[in-house]
Coordinates of C-alpha atoms and ligand atoms in Angstrom, one line a residue:
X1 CA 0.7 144.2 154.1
X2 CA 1.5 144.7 158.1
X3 CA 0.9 148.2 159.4
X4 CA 4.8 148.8 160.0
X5 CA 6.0 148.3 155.9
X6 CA 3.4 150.5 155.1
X7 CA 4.7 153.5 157.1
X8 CA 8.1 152.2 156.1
X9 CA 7.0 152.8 152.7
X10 CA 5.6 155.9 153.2
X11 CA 8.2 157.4 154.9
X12 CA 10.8 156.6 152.1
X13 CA 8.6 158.5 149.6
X14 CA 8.3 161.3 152.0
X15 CA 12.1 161.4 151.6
X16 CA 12.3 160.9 148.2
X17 CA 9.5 163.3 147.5
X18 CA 11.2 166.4 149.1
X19 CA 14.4 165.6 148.0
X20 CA 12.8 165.9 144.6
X21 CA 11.3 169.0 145.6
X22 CA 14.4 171.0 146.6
X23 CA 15.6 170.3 143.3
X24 CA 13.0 171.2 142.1
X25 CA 11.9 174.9 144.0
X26 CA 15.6 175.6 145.3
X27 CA 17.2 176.0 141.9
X28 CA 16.1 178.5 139.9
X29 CA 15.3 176.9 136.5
X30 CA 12.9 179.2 135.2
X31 CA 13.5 182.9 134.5
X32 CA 11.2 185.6 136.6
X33 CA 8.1 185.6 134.5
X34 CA 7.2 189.2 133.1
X35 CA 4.4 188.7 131.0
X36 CA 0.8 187.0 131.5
X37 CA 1.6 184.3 129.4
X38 CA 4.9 183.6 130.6
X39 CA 2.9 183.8 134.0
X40 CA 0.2 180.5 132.7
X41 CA 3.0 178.8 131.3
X42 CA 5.1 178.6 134.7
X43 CA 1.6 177.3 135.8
X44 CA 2.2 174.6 133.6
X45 CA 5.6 173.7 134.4
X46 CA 4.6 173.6 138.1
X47 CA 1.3 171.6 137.6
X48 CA 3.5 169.1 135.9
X49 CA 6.4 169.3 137.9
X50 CA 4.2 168.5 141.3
X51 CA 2.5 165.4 139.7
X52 CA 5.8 164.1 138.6
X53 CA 7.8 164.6 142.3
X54 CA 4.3 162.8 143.8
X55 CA 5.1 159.5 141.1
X56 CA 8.8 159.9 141.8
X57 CA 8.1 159.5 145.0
X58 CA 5.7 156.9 145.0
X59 CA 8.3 154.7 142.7
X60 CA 11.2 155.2 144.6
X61 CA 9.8 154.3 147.8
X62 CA 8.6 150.5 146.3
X63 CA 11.6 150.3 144.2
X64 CA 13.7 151.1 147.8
X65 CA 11.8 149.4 150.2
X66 CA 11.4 146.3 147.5
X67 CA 15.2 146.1 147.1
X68 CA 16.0 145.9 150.8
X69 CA 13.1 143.7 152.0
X70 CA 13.2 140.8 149.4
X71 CA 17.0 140.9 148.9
X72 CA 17.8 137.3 147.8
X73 CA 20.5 135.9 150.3
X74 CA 24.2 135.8 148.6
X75 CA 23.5 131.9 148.4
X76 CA 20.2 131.7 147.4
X77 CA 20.4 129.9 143.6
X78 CA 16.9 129.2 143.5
X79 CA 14.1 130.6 140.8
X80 CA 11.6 133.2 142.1
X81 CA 8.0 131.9 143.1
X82 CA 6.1 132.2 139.3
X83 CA 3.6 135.3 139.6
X84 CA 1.0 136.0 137.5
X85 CA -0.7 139.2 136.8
X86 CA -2.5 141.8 139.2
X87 CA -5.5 142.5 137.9
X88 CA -6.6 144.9 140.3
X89 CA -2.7 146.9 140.5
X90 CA -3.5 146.7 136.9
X91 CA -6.5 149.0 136.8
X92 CA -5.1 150.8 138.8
X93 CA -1.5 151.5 137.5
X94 CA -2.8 152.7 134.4
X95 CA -6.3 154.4 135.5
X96 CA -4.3 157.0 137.6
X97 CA -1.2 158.0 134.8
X98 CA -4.6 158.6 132.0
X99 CA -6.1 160.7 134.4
X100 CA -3.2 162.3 134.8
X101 CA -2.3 162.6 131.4
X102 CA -5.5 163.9 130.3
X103 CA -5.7 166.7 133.7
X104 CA -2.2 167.9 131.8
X105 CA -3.8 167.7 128.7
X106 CA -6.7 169.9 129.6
X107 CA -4.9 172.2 131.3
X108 CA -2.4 173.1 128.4
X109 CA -5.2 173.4 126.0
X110 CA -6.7 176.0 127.6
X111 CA -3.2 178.2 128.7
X112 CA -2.6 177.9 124.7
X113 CA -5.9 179.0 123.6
X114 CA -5.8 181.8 126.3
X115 CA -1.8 183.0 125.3
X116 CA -3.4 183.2 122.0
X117 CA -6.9 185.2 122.5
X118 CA -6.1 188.9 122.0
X119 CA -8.9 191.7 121.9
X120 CA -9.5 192.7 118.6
X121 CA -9.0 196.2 117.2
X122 CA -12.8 197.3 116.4
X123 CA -12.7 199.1 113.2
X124 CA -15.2 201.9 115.0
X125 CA -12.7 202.8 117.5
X126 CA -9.3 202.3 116.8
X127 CA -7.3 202.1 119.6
X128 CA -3.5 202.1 118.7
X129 CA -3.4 200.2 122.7
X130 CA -6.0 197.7 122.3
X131 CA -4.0 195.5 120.8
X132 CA -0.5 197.2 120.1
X133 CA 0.8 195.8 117.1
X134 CA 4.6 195.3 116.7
X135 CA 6.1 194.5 113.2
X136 CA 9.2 192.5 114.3
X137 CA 11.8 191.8 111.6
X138 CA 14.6 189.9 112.0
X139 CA 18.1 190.3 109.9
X140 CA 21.5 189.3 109.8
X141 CA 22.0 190.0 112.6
X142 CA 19.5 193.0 114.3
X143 CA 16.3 193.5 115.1
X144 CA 14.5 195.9 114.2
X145 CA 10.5 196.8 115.3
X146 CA 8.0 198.9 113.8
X147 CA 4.8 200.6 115.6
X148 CA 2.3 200.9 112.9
X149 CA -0.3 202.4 115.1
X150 CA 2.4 205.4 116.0
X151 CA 3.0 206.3 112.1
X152 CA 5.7 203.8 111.6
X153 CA 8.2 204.7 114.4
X154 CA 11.1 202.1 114.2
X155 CA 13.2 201.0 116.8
X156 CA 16.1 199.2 117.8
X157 CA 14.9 198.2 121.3
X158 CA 11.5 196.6 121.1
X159 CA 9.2 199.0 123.6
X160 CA 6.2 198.0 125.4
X161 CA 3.8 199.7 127.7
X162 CA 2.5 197.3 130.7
X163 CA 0.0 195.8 131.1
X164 CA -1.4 196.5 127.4
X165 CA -2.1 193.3 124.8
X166 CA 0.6 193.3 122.3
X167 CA 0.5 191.7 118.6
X168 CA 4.1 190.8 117.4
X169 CA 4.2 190.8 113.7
X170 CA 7.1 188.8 112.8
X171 CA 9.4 187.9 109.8
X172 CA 12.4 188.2 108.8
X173 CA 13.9 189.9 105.8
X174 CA 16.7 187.1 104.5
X175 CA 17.3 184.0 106.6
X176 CA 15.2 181.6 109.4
X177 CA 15.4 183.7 112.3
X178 CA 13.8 183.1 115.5
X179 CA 12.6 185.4 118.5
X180 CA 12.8 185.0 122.4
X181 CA 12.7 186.6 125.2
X182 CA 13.2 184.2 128.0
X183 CA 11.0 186.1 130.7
X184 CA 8.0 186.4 128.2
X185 CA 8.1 182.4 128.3
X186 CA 7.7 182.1 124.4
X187 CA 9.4 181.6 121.4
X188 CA 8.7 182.3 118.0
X189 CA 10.3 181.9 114.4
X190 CA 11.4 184.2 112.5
X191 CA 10.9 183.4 108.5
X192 CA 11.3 184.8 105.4
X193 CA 8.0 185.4 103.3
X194 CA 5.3 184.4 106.4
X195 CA 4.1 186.5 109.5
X196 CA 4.0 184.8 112.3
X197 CA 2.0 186.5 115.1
X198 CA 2.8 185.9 118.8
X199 CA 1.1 187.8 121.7
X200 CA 2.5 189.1 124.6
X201 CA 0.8 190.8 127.5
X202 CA 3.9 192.7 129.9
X203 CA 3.2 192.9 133.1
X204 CA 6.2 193.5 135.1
X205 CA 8.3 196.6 134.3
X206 CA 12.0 196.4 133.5
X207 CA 14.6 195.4 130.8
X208 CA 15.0 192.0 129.1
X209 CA 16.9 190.5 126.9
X210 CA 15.8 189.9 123.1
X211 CA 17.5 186.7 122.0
X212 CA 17.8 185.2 118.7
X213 CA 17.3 181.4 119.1
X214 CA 18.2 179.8 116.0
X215 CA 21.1 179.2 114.3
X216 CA 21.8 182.4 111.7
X217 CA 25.3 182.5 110.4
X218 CA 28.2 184.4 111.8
X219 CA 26.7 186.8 113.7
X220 CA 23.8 184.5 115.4
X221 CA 24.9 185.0 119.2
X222 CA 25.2 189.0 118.7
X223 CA 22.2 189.2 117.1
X224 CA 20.6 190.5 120.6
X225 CA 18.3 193.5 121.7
X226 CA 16.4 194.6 124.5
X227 CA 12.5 194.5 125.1
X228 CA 11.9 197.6 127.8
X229 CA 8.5 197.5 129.5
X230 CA 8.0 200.6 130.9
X231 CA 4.6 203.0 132.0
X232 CA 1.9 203.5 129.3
X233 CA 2.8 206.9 129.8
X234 CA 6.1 206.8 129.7
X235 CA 5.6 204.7 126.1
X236 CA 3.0 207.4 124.8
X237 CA 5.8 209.8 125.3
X238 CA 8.2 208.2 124.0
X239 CA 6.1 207.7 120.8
X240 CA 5.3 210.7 120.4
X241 CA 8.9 212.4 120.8
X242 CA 10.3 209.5 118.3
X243 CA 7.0 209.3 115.6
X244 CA 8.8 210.3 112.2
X245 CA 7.5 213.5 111.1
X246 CA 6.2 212.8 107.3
X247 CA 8.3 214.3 104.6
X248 CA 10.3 216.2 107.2
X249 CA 14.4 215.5 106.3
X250 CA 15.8 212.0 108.1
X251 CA 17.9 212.8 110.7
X252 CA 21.3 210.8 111.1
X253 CA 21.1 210.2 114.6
X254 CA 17.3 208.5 114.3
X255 CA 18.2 206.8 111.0
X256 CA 21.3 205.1 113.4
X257 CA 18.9 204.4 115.3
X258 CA 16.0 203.1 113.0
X259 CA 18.8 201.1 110.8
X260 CA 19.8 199.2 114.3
X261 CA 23.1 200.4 114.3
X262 CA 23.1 201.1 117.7
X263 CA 22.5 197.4 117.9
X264 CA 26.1 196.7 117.7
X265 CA 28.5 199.8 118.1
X266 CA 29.4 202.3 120.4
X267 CA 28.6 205.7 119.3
X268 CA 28.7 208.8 121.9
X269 CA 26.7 211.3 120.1
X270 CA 23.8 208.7 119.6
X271 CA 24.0 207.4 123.3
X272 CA 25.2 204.2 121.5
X273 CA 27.2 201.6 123.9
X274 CA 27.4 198.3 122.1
X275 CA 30.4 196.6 121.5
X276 CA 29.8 193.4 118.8
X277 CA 31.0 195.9 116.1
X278 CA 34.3 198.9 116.1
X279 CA 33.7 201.8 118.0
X280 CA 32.1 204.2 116.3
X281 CA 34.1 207.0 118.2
X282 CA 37.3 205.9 116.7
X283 CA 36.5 206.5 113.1
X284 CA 39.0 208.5 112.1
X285 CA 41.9 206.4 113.6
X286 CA 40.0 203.6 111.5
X287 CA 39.7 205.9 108.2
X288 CA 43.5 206.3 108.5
X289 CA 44.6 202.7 108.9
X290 CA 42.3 201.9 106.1
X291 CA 44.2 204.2 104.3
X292 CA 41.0 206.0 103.3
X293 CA 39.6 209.6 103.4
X294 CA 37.2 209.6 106.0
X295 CA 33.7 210.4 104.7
X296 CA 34.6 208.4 102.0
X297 CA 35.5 205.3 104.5
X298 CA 32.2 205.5 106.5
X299 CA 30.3 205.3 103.5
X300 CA 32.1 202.3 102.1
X301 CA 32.3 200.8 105.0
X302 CA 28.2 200.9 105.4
X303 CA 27.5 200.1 101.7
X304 CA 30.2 197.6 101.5
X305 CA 31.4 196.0 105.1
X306 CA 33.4 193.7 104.4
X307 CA 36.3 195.9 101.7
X308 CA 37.7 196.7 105.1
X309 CA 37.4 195.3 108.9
X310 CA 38.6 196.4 111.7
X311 CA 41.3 194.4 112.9
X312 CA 40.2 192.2 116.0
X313 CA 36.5 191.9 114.4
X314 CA 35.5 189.5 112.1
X315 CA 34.2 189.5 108.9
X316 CA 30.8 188.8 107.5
X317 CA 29.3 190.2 110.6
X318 CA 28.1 193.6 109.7
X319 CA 24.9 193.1 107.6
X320 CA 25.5 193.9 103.7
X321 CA 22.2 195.2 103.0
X322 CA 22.3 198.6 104.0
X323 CA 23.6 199.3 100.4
X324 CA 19.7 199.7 99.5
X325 CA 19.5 202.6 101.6
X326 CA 18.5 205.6 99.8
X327 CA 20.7 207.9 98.9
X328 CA 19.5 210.8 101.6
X329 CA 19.5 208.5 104.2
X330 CA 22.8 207.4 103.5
X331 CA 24.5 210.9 102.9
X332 CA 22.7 212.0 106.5
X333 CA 23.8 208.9 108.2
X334 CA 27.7 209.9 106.6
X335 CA 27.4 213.1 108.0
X336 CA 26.3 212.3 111.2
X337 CA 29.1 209.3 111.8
X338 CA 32.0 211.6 110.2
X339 CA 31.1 215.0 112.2
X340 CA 29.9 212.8 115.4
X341 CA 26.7 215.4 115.6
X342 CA 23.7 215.6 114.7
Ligands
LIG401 CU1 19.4 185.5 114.0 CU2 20.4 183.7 115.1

């Protein structure tokens, strides 16, 4: 091959190559990473993504340079010369893509077994922090977590300190659910009757969605929530003010909150914004059109959603299993909704 094709070559790859590459770091494909593993993974992606732009390159530039150097001329009828194999382009064609194959191999074997490792709570010194342990269930169509290192404390938003280990404990309480949250890079089914355990290791503060990712019935694409990284101090704090005092008498506003309901409506005296369901605030207007007194009304309405819906809302949506509430929680969480305090 003379000197010249070969720079020819070369230089068409270059072109190819960072056309490839702009694609690839100009748009932004991946979400912001916020958690260690979400960290290894985008690793990964770009470890793979970089040896596929270099054997983009390197085929575009033959298949280019061979399609304008041995263009057959418009009346050239005649068979090509007869060629038979290369053994050395051989070798070498499929030498480099097992290497490759293998370097990709390697690499994701060991980002999966480290995305997996978590420290292990020693039964000599508990620390509710080393790992934190999330119970995650998943229900038509809320989430709802449990912190059984901070006596049970549920939650609506799932809250982590930074920087600390976290076991999610997850299942789901009727039908295949699954769990994401795009900038902790993984995703993890939900399913009735198993635990499946996924660990996540925050390390950038902020607010990010909670997505459910498969398929659930009616409600699937409301059936959202929040993960809120914040300070370990800020999360001791929190779990302290919210840990559920044993025996003490349920309050409405925390059972709204612990029952999700702030998942989906707008209620002012529970700070509640959410708009999948009928605002909260407007109960009375609703008990009236519903022809229905209205203490009476809220409490159908939680035990059995679907005798009445809202205009403009659709049916089906609004879970039917809070009818196994017991009967305290439900007579608190009446009270609260019908006198809007606490
Ligand atoms: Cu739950 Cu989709």
């Amino acid at each position: 091959m003379r000197r010249g094709s070969i720079v020819q070559l070369v230089a068409i790859g270059a072109v190819c190559g960072a056309g490839a590459a702009l694609v690839a770091l100009l748009i932004p494909w991946l979400p912001h990473a916020a958690s260690e593993q979400a960290g290894r993974i985008d690793f990964v992606f770009w470890f793979v993504t970089t040896i596929c732009i270099a054997i983009f390159a390197l085929v575009a530039a033959v298949i280019l340079y061979s399609v304008v150097k041995f263009r057959a001329a418009p009346d050239d009828d005649s068979d090509g010369p007869p060629i038979h194999g290369h053994t050395g382009l051989e070798i070498v064609w499929t030498a480099i893509p097992a290497a490759l194959v293998t370097a990709i191999s390697i690499v994701s074997a060991v980002v999966l077994a480290k995305n997996e490792d978590l420290p292990h709570a020693s039964a000599a010194s508990p620390n509710p922090l080393r790992p934190l342990v999330v119970d995650v269930m998943a229900q038509q169509f809320f989430w709802t977590f449990k912190y059984p290192g901070f006596g049970n404390l549920t939650s609506s938003t799932l809250r982590l300190p930074i920087d600390v280990p976290v076991k999610l404990r997850i299942t789901s309480v009727d039908v295949t659910h699954s769990f994401f949250v795009p900038e902790f890079g993984q995703k993890l089914d939900a399913v009735p009757g198993s635990v499946n355990t996924l660990a996540v290791t925050p390390d950038r503060l902020g607010t990010f969605p909670v997505i459910c990712t498969e398929l659930c019935g009616l409600g699937h694409a409301l059936m959202r929530s929040q993960a809120q990284v914040m300070t370990s101090q800020k999360f001791r704090s929190w779990a302290k003010a919210g840990r559920q005092k044993p025996g003490g008498a349920a309050s409405g506003k925390a059972l709204f909150a612990s029952n999700g309901c702030d998942g989906c409506h707008t209620f002012k005296p529970a700070g509640a914004t959410a708009k999948v369901g009928p605002d909260l605030d407007k109960l009375r207007e609703e008990a009236q059109r519903a022809g229905v007194p209205l203490e009476q009304f809220i409490r159908e309405s939680i035990v059995n959603p679907n005798a009445y819906v809202e205009p403009g809302y659709p049916k089906g949506v609004m879970p039917g299993t809070f009818s196994t509430l017991p009967k305290a929680h439900l007579d608190a969480l009446v009270k609260f909704l019908a006198g809007g305090r606490r």
